[in-house]
Coordinates of C-alpha atoms and ligand atoms in Angstrom, one line a residue:
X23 CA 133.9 -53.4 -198.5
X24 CA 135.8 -50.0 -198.5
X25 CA 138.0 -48.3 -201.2
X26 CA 140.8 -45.8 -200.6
X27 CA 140.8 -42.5 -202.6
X28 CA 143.0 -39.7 -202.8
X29 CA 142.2 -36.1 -204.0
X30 CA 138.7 -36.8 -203.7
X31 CA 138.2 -32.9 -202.1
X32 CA 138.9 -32.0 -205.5
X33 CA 136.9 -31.5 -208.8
X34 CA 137.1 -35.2 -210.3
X35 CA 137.8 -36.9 -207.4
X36 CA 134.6 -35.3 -205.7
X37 CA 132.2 -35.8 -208.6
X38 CA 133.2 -39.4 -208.3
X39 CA 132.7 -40.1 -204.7
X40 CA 128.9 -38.4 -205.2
X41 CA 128.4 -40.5 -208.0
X42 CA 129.6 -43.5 -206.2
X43 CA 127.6 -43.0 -202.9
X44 CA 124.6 -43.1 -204.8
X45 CA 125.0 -45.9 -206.4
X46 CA 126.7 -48.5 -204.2
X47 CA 126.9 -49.3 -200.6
X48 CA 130.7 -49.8 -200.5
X49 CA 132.1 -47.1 -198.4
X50 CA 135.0 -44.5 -199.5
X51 CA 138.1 -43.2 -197.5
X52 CA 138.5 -40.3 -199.1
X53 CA 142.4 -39.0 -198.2
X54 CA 143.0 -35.5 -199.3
X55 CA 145.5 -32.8 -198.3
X56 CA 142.8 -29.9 -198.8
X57 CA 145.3 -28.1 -200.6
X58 CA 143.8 -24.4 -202.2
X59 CA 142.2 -26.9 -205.0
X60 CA 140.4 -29.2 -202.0
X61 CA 136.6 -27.9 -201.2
X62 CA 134.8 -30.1 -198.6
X63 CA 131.9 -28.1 -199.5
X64 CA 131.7 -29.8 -202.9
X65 CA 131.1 -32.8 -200.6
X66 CA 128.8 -31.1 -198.0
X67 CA 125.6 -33.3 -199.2
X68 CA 127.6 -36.7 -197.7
X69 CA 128.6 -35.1 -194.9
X70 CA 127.2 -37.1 -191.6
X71 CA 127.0 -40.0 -194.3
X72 CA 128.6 -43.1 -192.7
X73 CA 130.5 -44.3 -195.8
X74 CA 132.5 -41.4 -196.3
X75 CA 135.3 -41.3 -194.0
X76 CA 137.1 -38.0 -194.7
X77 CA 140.6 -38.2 -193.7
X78 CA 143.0 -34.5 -193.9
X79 CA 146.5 -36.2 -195.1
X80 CA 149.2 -35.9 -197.7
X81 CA 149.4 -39.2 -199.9
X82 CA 153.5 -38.9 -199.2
X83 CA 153.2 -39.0 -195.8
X84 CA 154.2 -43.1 -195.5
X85 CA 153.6 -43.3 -192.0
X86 CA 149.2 -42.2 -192.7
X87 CA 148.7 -44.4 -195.1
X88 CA 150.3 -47.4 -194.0
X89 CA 147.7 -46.2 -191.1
X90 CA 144.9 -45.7 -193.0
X91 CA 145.5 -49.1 -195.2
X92 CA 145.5 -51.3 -192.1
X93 CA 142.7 -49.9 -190.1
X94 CA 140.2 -49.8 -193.6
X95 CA 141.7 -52.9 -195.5
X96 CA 140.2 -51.6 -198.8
X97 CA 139.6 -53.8 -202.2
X98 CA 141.5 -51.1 -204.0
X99 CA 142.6 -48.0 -203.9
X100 CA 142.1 -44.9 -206.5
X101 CA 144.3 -42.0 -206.8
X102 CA 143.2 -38.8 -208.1
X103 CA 145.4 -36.5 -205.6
X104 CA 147.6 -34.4 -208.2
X105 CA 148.9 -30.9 -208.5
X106 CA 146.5 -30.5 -211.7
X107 CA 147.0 -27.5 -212.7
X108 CA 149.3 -26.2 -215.8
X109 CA 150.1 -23.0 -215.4
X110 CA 150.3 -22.8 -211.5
X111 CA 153.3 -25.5 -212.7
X112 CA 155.0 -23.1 -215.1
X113 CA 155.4 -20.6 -212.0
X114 CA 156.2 -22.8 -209.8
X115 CA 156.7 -26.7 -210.1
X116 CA 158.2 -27.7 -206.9
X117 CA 154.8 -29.0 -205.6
X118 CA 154.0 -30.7 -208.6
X119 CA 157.0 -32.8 -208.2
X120 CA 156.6 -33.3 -204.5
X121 CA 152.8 -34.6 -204.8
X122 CA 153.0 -36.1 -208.0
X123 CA 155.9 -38.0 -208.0
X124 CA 157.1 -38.3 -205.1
X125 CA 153.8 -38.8 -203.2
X126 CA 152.8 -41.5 -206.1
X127 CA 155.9 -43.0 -205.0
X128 CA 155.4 -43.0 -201.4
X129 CA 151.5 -44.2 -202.0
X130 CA 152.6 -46.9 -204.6
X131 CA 155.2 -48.3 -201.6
X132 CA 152.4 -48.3 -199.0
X133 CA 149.9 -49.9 -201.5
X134 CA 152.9 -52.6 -202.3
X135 CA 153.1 -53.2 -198.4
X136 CA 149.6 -53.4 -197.8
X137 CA 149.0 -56.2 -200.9
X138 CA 151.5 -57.7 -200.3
X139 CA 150.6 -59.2 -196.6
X140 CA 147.3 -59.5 -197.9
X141 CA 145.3 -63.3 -197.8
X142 CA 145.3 -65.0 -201.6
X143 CA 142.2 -64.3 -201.9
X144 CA 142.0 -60.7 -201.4
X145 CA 145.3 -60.2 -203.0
X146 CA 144.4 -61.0 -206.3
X147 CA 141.3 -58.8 -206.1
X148 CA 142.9 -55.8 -204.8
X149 CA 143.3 -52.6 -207.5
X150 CA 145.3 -49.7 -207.6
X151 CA 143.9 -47.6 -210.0
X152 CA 146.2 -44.5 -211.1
X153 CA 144.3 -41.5 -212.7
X154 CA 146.5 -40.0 -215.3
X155 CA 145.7 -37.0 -218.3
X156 CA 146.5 -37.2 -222.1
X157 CA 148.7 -34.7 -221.9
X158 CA 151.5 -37.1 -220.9
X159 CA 151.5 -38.0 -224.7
X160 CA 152.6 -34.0 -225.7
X161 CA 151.1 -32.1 -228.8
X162 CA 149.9 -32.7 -231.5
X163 CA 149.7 -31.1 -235.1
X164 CA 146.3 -30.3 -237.3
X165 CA 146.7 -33.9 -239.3
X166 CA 147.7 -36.0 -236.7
X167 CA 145.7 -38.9 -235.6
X168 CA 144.3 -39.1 -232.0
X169 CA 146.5 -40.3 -228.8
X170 CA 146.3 -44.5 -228.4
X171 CA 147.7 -46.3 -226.0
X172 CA 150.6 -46.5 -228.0
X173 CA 151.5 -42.9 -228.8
X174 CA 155.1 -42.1 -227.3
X175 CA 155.3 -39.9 -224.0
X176 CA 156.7 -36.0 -225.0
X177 CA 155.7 -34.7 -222.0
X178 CA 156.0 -29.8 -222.1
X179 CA 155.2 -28.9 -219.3
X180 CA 156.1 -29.3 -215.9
X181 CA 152.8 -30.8 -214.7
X182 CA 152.6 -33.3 -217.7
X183 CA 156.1 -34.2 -216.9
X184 CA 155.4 -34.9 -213.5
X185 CA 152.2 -37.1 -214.2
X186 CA 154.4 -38.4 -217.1
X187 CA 156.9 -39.8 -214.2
X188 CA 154.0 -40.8 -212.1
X189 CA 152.6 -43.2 -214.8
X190 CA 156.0 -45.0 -215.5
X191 CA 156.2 -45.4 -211.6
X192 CA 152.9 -46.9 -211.9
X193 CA 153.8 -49.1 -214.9
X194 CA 157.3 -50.5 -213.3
X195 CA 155.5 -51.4 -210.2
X196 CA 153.4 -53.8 -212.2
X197 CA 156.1 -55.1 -213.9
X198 CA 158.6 -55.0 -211.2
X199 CA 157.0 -56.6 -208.2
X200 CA 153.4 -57.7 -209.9
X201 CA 151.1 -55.0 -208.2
X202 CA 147.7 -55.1 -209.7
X203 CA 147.6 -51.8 -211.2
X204 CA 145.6 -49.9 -213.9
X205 CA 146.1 -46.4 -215.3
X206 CA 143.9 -44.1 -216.8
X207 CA 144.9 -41.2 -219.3
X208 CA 141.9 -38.5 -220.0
X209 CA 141.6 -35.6 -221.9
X210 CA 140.2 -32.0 -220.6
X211 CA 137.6 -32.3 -218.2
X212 CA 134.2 -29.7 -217.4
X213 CA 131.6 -29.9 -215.1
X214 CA 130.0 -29.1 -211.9
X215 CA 132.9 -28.1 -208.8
X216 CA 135.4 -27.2 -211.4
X217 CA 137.9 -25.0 -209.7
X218 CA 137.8 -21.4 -211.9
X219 CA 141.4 -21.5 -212.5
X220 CA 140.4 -23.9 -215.3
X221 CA 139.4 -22.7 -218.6
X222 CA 135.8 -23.6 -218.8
X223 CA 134.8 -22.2 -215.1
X224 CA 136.7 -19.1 -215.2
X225 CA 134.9 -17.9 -218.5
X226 CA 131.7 -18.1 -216.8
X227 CA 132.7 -16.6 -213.6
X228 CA 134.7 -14.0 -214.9
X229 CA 131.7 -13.8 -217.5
X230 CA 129.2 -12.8 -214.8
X231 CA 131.6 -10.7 -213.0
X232 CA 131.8 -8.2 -216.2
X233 CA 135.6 -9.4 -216.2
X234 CA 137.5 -9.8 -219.4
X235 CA 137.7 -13.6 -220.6
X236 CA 141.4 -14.3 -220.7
X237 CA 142.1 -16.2 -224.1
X238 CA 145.7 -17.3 -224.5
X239 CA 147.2 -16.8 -227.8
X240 CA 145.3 -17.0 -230.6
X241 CA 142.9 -18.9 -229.2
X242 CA 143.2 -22.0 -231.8
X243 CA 144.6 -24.2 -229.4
X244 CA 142.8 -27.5 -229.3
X245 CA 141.3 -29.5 -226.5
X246 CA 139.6 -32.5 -226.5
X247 CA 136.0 -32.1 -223.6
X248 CA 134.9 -34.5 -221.8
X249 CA 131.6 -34.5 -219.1
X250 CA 133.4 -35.2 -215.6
X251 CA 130.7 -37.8 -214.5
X252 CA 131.4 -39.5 -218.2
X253 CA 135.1 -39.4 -216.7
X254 CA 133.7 -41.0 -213.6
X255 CA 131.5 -43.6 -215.2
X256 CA 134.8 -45.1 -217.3
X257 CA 137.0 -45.1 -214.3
X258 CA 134.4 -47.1 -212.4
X259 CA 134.1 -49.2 -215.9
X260 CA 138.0 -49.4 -215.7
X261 CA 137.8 -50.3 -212.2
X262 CA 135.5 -53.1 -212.6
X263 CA 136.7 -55.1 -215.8
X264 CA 140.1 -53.6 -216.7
X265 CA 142.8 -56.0 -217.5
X266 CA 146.0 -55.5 -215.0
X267 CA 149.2 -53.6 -215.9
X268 CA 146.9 -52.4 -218.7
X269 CA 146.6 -48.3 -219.9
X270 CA 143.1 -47.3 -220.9
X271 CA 142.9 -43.5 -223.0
X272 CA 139.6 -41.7 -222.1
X273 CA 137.8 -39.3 -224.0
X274 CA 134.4 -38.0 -225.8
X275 CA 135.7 -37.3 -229.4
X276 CA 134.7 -33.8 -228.8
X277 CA 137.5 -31.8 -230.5
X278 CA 137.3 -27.9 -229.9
X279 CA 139.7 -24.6 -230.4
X280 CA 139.5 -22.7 -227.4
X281 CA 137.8 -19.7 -229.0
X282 CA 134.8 -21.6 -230.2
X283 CA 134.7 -23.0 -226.4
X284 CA 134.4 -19.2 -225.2
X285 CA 132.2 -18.3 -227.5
X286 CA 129.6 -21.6 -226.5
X287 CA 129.7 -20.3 -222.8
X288 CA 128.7 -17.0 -224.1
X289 CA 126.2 -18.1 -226.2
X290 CA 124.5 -20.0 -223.3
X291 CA 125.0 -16.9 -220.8
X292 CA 123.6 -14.8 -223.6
X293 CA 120.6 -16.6 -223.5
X294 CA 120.2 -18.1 -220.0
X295 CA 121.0 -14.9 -218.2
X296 CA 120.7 -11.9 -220.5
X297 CA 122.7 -8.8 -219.6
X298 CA 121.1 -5.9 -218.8
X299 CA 122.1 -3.5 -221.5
X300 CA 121.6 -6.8 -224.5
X301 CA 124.9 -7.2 -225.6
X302 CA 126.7 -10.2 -225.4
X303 CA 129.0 -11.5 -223.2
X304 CA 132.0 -12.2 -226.0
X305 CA 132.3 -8.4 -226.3
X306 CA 134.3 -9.4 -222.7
X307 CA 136.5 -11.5 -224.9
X308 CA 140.6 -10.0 -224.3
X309 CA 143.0 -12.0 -226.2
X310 CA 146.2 -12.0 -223.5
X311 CA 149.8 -13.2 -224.0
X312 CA 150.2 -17.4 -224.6
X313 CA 151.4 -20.1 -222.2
X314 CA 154.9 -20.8 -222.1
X315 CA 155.1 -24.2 -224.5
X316 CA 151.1 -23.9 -225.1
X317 CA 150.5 -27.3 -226.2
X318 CA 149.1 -27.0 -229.4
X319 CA 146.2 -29.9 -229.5
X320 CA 145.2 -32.8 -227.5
X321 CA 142.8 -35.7 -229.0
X322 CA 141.9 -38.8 -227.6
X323 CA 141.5 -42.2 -229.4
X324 CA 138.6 -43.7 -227.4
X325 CA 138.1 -47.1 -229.1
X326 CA 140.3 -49.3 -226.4
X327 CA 137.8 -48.3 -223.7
X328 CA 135.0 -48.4 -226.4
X329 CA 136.0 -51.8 -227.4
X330 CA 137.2 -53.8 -224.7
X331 CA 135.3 -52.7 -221.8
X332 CA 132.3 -51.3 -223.7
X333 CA 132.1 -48.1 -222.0
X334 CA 130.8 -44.3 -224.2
X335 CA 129.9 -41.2 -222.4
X336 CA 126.6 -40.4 -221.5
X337 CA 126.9 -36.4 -222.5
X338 CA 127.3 -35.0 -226.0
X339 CA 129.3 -31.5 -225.5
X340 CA 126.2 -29.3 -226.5
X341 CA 124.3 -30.9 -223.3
X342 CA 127.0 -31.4 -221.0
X343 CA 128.1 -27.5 -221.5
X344 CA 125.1 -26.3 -220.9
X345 CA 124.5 -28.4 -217.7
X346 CA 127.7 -27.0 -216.8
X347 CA 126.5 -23.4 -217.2
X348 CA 123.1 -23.9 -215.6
X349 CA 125.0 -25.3 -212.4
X350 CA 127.4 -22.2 -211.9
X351 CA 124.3 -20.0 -212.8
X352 CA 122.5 -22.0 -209.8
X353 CA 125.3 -22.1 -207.6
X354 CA 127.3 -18.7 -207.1
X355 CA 127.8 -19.5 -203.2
X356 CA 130.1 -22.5 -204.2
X357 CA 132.0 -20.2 -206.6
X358 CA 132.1 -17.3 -204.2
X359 CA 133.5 -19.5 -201.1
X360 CA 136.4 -21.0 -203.4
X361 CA 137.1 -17.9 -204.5
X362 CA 139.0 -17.2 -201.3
X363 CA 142.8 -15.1 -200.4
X364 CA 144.5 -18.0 -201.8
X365 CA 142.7 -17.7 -205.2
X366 CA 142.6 -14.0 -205.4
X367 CA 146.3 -14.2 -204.9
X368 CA 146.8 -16.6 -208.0
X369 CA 144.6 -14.5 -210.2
X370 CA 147.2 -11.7 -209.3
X371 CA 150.1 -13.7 -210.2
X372 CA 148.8 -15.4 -213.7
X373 CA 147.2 -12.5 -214.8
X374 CA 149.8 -9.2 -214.0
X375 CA 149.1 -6.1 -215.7
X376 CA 146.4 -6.9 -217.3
X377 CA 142.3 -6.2 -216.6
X378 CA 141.5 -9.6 -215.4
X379 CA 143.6 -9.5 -212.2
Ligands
NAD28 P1 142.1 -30.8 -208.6 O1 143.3 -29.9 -208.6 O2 140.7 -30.2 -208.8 O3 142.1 -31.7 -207.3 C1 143.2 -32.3 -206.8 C2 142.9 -32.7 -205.4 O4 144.1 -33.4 -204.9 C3 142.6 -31.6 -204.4 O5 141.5 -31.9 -203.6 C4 143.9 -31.5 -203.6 O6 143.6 -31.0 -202.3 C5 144.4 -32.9 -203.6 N1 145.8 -33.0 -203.3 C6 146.8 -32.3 -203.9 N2 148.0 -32.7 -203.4 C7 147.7 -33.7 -202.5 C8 148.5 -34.6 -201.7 N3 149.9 -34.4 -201.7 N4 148.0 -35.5 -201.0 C9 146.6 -35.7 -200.9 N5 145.8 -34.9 -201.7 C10 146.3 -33.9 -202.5 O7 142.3 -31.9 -209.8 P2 141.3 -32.6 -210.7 O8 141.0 -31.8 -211.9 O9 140.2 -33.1 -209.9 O10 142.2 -33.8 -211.2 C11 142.2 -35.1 -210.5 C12 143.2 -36.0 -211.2 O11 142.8 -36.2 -212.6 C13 144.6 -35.5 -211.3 O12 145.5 -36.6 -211.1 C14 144.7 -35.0 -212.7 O13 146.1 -35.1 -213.2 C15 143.8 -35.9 -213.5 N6 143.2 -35.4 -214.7 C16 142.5 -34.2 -214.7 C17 141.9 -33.8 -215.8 C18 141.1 -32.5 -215.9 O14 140.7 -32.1 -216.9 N7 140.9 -31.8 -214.7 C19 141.9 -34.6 -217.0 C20 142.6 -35.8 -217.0 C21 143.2 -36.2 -215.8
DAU29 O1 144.1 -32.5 -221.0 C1 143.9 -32.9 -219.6 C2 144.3 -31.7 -218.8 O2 143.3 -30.7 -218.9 C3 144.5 -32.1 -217.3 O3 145.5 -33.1 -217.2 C4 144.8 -30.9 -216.4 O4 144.8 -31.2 -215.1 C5 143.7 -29.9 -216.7 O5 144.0 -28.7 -215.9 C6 143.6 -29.5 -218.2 O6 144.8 -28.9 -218.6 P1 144.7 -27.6 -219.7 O7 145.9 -26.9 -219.6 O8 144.3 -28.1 -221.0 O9 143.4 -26.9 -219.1 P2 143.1 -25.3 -218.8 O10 141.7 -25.2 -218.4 O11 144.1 -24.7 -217.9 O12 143.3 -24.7 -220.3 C7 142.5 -25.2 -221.3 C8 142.9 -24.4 -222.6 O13 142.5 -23.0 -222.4 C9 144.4 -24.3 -222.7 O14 144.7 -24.4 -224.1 C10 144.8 -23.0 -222.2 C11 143.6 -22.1 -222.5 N1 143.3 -21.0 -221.5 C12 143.3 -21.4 -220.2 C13 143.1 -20.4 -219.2 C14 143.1 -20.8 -217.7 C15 143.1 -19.7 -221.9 O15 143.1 -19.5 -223.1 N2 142.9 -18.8 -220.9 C16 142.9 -19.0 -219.6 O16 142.7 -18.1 -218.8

């Protein structure tokens, strides 16, 4: 048995594949584009490992993955590969569109190709499971309740818009020609492998660097955190037992302004590795001009997931954070490698004319 699964170079998609090679025998194809957000060297320990096939590949190009469906036959296929990241889609959005809506397109039309020629049997077992974000669903205000399943798409941003587009592909291939599809909607991940682009990774690089920690705004923008391997955990749970066609929202109810985020990572960095001259890290702290649209909050309303499938995260935000921070404290050649001409050039770019670039 074999699954199919796209982005897995990258920071979810990665943690997944670990998690699933030590726990089952089923092998992975693991198609990825490497684009600057791909690291094979997150994936270095399954390297030589028979059951992950590593395949360089765009999940537009048709002609691949037809390829790649045929010669692996998986039982379903998962697809992580996105353009993930928010700002890099305010400057420029032209490959968020190409990967994440028109590659979605081009993967769902292989996928329909593939189940469709498949034996009874193996058709109605086959999954394609779509990995989506809450922030298809838009902002929300102070009193609001949470994002369900139900909550109208206002997607502000260019990358929300274009996952936004990917999910109703997703949706009208169910409903148009029956493919057995599931979709996922999380809210902010953190982790081990987390590119430092991200919020939560670039505190604590730029932290031990002696760089100033970049805080949009006011800083009272709210996200809601989520461990990656609980992420990982509900997809498999989703995976396993979700009902087809169906949306599942995913999430730790772990509310948090950005400020008090920053100020956890310093904490932990205060006290895990001291700096020299004892003061603390959120002296570093530079409040810097706000994200175009800055979306406001984000919360996820878990109790579908909860409920139906039975799934809850593992971590807590105190000890997933601070697993978080032990692993970039224990792993600065992963951070320094990533941190390559491509990502120096980005930094440049998002952060002009101020002291963090
Ligand atoms: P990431 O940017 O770290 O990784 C994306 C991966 O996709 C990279 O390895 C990249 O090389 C690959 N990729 C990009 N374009 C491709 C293409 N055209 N063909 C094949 N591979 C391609 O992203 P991530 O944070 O791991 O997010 C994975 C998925 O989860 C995305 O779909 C994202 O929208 C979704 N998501 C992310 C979060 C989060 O907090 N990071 C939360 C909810 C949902
Ligand atoms: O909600 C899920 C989404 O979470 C995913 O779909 C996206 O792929 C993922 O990138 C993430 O999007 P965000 O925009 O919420 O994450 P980011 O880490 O970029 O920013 C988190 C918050 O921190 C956001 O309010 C912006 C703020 N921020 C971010 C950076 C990079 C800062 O204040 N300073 C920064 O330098």
């Amino acid at each position: 048995m074999t699954i199919l699964i796209t982005g897995a170079a990258g920071f979810i998609g990665a943690n997944f594949v670990l998690e699933w090679l030590a726990q089952s025998q089923e092998s992975v194809v693991n198609l990825d584009k490497l684009t600057y957000a791909g690291n094979l060297e997150t994936l270095a320990s399954v390297q030589g490992d028979d059951r992950h096939i590593f395949v360089q590949g765009d999940i537009g190009d048709s002609a691949l993955v037809d390829r790649l469906l045929a010669e692996h036959q998986p039982r379903a296929v998962i697809n992580f590969a996105a353009e993930s990241h928010v700002d890099r889609s305010i400057h420029s959005p032209d490959d968020f569109i190409q990967t994440n809506i028109v590659g979605t397109f081009r993967l769902l039309e292989a996928v329909r190709a593939y189940w469709g020629n498949l034996p009874a049997e193996d058709k109605a077992a086959f999954r394609l499971l779509h990995v989506s974000t809450d922030e298809v669903y838009g902002s929300l205000g102070l009193g609001d309740a949470a994002f369900t399943e139900q909550h109208r798409y206002e997607p502000n941003s260019p990358y929300s818009a274009s996952k936004a587009a990917s999910d109703h592909l997703v949706r009208a291939y169910h409903h148009t020609y029956g493919l057995p599809v599931l979709t996922t909607n999380c809210s902010n991940n953190y982790g081990p492998y987390h590119f430092p682009e991200k919020l939560i990774p670039l505190m604590i690089v730029n932290a031990l660097a002696g760089k100033p920690l970049p805080v949009y705004g006011d800083g009272m923008q709210i996200r809601d955190w989520l461990y990656v391997k609980d992420h990982c955990s509900a997809i498999r749970r989703v995976l396993e037992a979700g009902q087809l066609g169906e949306v599942y929202n995913i999430g730790g109810w772990n509310e948090k302004p950005n400020i008090e985020i920053v100020n956890t990572v310093c904490a932990l960095l205060d006290e895990l590795r001291p700096k020299a001259d004892g003061s603390s890290y959120s002296t570093q702290i530079s409040y810097v001009k706000d994200r175009p649209g800055h979306d406001r909050r984000y919360a996820i309303d878990a109790s579908k997931i909860e409920r139906e499938l039975g799934w809850k995260p593992a971590e807590t935000f105190e000890t997933g954070i601070r697993k978080t921070v032990q692993w970039y404290l224990a792993n600065p050649e992963w951070v320094a490698n990533v941190q390559s001409g491509a990502y120096r050039d980005w930094v440049q770019t998002q952060y002009a004319g101020t002291a963090e670039a």
